[in-house]
Coordinates of C-alpha atoms in Angstrom, one line a residue:
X1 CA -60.5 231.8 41.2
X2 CA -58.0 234.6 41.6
X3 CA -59.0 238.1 42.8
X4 CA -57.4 241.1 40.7
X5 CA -57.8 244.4 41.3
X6 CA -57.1 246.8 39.2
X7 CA -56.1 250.8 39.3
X8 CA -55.7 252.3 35.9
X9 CA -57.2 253.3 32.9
X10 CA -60.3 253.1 31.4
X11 CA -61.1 255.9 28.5
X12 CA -62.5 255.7 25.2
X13 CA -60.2 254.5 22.5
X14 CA -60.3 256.3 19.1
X15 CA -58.4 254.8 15.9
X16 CA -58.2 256.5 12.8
X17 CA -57.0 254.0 9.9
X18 CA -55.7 255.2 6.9
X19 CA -56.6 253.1 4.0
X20 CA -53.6 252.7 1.8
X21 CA -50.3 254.2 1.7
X22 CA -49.6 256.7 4.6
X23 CA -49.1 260.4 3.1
X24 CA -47.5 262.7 5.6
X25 CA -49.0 266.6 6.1
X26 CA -52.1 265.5 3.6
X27 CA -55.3 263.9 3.7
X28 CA -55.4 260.5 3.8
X29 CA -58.5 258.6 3.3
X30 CA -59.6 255.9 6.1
X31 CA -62.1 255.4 8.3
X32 CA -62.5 255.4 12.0
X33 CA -63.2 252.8 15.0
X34 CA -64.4 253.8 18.5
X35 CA -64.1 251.0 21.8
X36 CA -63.5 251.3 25.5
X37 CA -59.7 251.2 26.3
X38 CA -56.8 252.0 28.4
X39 CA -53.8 250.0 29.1
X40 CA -55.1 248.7 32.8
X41 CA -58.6 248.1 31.3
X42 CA -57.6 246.2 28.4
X43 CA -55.4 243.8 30.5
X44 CA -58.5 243.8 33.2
X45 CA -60.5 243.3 30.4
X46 CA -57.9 240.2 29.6
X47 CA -57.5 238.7 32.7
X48 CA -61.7 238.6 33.4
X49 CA -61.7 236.7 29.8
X50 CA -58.7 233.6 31.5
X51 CA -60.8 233.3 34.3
X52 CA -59.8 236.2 36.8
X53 CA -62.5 237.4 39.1
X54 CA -61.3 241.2 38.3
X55 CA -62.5 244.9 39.7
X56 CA -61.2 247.8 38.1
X57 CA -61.4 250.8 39.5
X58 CA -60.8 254.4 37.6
X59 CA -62.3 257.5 37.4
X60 CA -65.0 258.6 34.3
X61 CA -66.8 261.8 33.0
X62 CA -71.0 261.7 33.8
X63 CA -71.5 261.3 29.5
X64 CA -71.6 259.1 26.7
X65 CA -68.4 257.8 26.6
X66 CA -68.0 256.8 30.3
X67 CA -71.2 254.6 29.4
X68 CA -69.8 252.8 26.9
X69 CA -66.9 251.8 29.5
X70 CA -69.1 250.7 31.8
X71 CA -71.0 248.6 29.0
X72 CA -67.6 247.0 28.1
X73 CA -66.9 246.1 31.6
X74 CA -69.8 244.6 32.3
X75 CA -69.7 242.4 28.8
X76 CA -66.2 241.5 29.9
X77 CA -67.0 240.1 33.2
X78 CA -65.1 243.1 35.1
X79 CA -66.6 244.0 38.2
X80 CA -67.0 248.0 37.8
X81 CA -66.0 249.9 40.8
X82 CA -64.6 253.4 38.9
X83 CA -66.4 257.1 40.2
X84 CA -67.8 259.3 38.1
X85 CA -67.3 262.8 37.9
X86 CA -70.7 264.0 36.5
X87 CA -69.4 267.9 34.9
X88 CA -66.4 265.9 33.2
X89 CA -65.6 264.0 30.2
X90 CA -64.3 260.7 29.9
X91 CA -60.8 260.8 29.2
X92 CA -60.1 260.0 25.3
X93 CA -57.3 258.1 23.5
X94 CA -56.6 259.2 19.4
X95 CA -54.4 257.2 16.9
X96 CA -53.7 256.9 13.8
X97 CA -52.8 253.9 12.4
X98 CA -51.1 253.2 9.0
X99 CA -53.0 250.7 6.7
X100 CA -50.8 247.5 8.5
X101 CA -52.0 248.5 11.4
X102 CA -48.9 250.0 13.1
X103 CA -49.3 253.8 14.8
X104 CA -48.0 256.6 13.1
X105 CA -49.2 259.1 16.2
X106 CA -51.5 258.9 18.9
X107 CA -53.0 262.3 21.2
X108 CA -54.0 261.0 24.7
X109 CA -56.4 263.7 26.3
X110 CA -56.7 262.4 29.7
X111 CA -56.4 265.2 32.6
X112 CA -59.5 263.4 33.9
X113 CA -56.9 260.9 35.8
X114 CA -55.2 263.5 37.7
X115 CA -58.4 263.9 40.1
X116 CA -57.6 260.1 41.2
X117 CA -55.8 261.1 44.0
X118 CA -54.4 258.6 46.9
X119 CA -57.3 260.1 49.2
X120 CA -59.3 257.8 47.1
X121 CA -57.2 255.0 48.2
X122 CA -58.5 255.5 51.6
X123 CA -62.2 254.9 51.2
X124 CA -63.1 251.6 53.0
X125 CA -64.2 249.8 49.9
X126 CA -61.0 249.9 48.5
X127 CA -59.2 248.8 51.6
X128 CA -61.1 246.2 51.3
X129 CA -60.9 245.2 47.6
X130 CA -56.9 245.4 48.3
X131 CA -57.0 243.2 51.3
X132 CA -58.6 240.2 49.4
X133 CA -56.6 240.7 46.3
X134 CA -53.9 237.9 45.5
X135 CA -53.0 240.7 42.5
X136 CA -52.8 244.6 42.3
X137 CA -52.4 245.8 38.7
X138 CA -51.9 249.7 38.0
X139 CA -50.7 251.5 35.3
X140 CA -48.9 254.6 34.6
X141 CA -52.2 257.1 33.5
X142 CA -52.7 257.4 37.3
X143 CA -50.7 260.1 39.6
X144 CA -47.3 259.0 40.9
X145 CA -48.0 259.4 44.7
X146 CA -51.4 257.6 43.8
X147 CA -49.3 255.0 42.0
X148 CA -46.9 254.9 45.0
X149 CA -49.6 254.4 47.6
X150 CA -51.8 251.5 45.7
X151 CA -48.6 249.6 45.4
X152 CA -47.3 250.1 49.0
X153 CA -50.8 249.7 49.9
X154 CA -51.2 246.0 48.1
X155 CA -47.8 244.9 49.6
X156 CA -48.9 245.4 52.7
X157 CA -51.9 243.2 52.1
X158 CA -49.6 240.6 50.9
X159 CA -50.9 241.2 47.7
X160 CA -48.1 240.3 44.4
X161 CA -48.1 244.1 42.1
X162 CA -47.6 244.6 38.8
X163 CA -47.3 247.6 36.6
X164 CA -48.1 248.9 33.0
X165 CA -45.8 251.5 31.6
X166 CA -48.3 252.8 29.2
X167 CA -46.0 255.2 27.1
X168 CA -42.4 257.1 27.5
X169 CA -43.9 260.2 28.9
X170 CA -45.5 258.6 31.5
X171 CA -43.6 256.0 32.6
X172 CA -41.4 257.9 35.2
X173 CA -44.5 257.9 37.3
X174 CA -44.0 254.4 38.1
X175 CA -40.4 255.2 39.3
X176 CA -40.9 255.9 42.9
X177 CA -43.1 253.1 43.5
X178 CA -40.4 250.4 42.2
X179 CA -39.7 249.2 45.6
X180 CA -42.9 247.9 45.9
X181 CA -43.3 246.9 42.3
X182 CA -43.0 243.1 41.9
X183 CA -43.4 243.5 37.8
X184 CA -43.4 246.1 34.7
X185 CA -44.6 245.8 31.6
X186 CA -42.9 248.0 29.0
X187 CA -42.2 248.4 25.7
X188 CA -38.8 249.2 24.3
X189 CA -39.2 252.9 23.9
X190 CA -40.4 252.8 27.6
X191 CA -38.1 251.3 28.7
X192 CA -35.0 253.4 27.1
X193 CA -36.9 256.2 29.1
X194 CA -36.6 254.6 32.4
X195 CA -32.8 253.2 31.5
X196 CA -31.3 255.9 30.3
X197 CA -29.6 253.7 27.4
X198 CA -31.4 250.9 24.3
X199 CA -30.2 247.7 24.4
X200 CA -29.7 246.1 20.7
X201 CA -30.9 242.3 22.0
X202 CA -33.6 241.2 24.3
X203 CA -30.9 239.4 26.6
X204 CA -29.2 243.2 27.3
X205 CA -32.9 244.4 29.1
X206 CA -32.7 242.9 32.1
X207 CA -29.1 244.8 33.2
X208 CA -30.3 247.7 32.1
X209 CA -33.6 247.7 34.0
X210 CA -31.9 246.3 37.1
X211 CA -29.4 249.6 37.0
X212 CA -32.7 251.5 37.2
X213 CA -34.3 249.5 40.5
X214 CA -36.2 247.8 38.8
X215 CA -36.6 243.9 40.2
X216 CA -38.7 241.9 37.9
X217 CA -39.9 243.2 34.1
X218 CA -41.1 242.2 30.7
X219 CA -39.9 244.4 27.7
X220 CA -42.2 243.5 24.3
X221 CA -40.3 244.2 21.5
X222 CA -43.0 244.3 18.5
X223 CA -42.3 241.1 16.3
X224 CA -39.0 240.5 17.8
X225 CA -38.4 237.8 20.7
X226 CA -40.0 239.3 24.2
X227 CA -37.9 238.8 27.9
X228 CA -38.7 238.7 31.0
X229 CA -36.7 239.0 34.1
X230 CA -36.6 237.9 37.5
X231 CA -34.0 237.4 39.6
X232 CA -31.2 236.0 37.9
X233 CA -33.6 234.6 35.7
X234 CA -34.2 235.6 32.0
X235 CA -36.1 234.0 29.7
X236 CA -37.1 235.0 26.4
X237 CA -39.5 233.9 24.1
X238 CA -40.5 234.9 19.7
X239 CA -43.9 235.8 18.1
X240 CA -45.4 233.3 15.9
X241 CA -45.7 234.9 12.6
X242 CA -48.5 236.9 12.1
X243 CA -50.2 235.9 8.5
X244 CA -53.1 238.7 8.7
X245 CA -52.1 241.3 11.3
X246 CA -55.6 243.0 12.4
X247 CA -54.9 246.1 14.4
X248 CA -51.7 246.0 17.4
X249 CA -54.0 248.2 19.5
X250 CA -54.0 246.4 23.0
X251 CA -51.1 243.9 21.9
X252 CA -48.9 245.0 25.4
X253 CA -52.1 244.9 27.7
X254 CA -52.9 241.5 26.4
X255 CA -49.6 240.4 26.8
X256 CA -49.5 241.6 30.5
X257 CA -52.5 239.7 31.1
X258 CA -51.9 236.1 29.5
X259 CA -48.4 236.6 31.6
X260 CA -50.2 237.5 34.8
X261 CA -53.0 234.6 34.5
X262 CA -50.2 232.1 33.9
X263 CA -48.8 233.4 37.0
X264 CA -51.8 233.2 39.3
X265 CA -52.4 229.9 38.2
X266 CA -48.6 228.7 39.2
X267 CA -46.4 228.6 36.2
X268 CA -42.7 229.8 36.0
X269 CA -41.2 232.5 34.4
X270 CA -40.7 231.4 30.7
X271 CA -44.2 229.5 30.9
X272 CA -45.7 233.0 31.9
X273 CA -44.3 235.1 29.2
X274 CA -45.2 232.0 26.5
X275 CA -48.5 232.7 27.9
X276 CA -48.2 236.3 27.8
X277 CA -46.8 236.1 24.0
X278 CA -49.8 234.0 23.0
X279 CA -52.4 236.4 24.6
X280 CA -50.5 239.1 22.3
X281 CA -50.7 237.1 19.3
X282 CA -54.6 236.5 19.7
X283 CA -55.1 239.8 20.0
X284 CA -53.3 241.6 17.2
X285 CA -55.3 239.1 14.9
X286 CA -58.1 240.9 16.2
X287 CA -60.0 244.4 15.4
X288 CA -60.3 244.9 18.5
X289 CA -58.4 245.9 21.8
X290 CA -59.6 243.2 23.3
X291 CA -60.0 239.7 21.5
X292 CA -63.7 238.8 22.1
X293 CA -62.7 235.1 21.6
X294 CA -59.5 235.0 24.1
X295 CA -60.1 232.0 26.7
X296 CA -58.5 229.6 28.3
X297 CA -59.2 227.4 25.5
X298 CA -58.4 229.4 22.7
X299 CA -55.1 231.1 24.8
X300 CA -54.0 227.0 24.7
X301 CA -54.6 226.7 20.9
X302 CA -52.6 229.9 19.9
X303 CA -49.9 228.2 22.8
X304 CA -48.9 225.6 20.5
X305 CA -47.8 228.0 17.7
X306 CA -45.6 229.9 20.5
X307 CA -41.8 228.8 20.5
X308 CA -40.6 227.4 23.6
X309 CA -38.8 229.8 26.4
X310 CA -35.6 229.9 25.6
X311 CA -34.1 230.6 29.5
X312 CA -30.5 232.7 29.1
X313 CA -29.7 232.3 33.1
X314 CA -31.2 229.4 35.1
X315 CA -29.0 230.5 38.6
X316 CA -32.4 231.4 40.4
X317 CA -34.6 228.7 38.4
X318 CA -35.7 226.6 41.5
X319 CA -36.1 229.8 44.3
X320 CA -38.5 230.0 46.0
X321 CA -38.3 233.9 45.2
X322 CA -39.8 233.2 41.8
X323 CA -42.9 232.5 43.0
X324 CA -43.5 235.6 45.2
X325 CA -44.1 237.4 42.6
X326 CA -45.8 238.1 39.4

C-alpha cells in the first residue's frame, strides 16, 4: 500500500441549488446541502477510497464544523493529523449551483488557512510523515512559502509531488514552488491565470504551461477531452457522456486522485488520466463531493465506458523520466 500525505484543504462545503431556471438578482427557490470539503481533502478523501493509506493534514476551528471533517475523515479511511485552533471557525466553502448542477458563483471564506504557516512544517511528526511518503499532495488554499517548503521538503525525501490549483485567484501560490512540483492539476480558467494566454484545443496546454515552468500537468476541461503532460508526452483522453449529471462538486479532486492512484500503482501517462477521467465521471453522478461507492472495483467498471488515450507525442514514451513522477 502506498503512503500519501496530504497538505491542503479541508473546510465545510456549502451548496445552494436552485431548483429550476436560474433568475439573476432575484430569489430563486432551491434547497441547500452541507459536507466536508476542500480540494486536497476531496482527492485524500479519493485516494483512501483506491486503496491509499492517506494522512491529511490542515488546520480547523475548535466548533461544529471542524467535527464534521474529522467525522468524514475518519468514514473515509484518512488518517486525521490537521490542528485545531479552538477560538476559530472552520473555514467555509458557498456555491450556488444552477438546477444542472454547474456553479453560477461560489464565496470561499477561508482566512483560517493563512495560520498554516511552514513553522508547522517543522514539527517532528510531519518530518516524519514526509520521510515515509512515496506521494506529497498540496493544494493552493495553503500559504505560498508553506506551499514552497512542503514541496521542497517532500523532494528532498524522495518523495513524487503533486499539486491542486483550486481556483484562478489562488493559483499563483503554487508558482514559486514549480521547481519542485512534479504535477498540477488545473482547470482551464486556472490555468489561463498561470499562462497568461487560453488555448482553444486540449493539445495547445501543454506549450503553454511549459512557457510558464511548469513540467508535468493535467488541464480538465468540463465535458471536453482532458490532457496531460509530461515530458514530451501528451495524452489526451474524453468524458463518457453523462446521462444524469448529479452535482460537479469535487469532479477535479476526483480526477486528481484516480490519476494519482493509477500512478502509484505503475501505469503510464494516458492509463493515469483514463483513470483519472473515470474517477471524475463517478463522481459527478454523485450528490456528493465524494462518491461513497468509488473503489477499485467500481473505478474499473466506469473504466470501460472511458475512451482510450489518444497520445499526440510518443518522443518520451519509453523514459525512464516518466516514471519519476506523478
Amino acid at each position: 500500500m502506498k503512503n500519501v500525505v496530504v497538505f491542503g484543504g479541508a473546510h465545510i462545503d456549502r451548496r445552494g441549488r436552485i431548483a429550476g431556471a436560474t433568475t439573476l438578482g432575484a430569489s430563486n427557490p432551491g434547497h441547500w446541502f452541507e459536507e466536508a470539503g476542500g480540494g486536497g481533502f476531496n482527492a485524500a478523501r479519493g485516494l483512501a477510497r483506491l486503496g491509499c493509506a492517506v494522512s491529511m493534514v490542515a488546520p480547523r476551528g475548535g466548533d461544529a464544523q471542524g467535527e464534521t471533517v474529522s467525522r468524514a475523515a475518519e468514514a473515509a479511511g484518512v488518517v486525521d493529523r490537521s490542528f485545531t485552533f479552538l477560538d476559530r471557525r472552520t473555514p467555509s466553502y458557498t456555491a450556488i449551483l444552477e438546477a444542472d448542477g454547474n456553479l453560477i458563483v461560489a464565496l470561499a471564506d477561508m482566512d483560517l488557512y493563512a495560520l498554516f504557516s511552514p513553522r508547522r512544517l517543522r514539527q517532528r511528526a510531519l518530518r516524519d510523515l514526509v520521510d515515509a511518503a512515496d506521494l506529497v499532495l498540496v493544494d493552493a488554499n495553503l500559504p505560498s512559502d508553506t506551499l514552497h517548503h512542503a514541496l521542497r521538503m517532500a523532494k528532498q525525501a524522495g518523495a513524487a509531488t503533486a499539486a491542486i490549483a483550486i481556483s484562478p485567484a489562488k493559483v499563483g501560490k503554487l508558482a514559486a514552488a514549480f521547481a519542485h512540483l512534479d504535477t498540477l492539476f488545473l482547470n482551464e480558467a486556472e490555468a489561463t491565470t498561470i499562462g497568461g494566454e487560453k488555448s482553444v484545443t486540449a493539445e495547445g496546454w501543454p506549450a503553454i504551461l511549459r512557457k510558464a515552468g511548469i513540467a508535468a500537468g493535467v488541464v480538465t476541461r468540463g465535458g471536453r477531452a482532458a490532457v496531460a503532460f509530461r515530458g514530451d508526452l501528451v495524452a489526451t483522453v474524453r468524458p463518457p457522456d453523462i446521462d444524469a449529471l448529479a452535482d460537479v462538486t469535487g469532479a477535479g479532486d476526483a480526477l486528481a486522485a484516480g490519476f494519482l492512484a493509477a500512478f502509484l500503482g505503475g501505469a503510464d501517462l494516458g492509463s493515469c488520466l483514463q483513470a483519472g477521467v473515470a474517477a471524475a465521471a463517478v463522481t459527478v453522478r454523485s450528490p456528493l463531493a465524494v462518491a461513497e461507492d468509488l473503489s477499485p472495483e467500481r473505478l474499473a467498471q466506469e473504466l470501460r465506458l472511458v475512451s482510450p488515450a489518444e497520445i499526440l507525442s510518443s518522443q518520451a514514451h519509453h523514459s525512464s523520466a516518466e516514471k519519476d513522477a506523478p
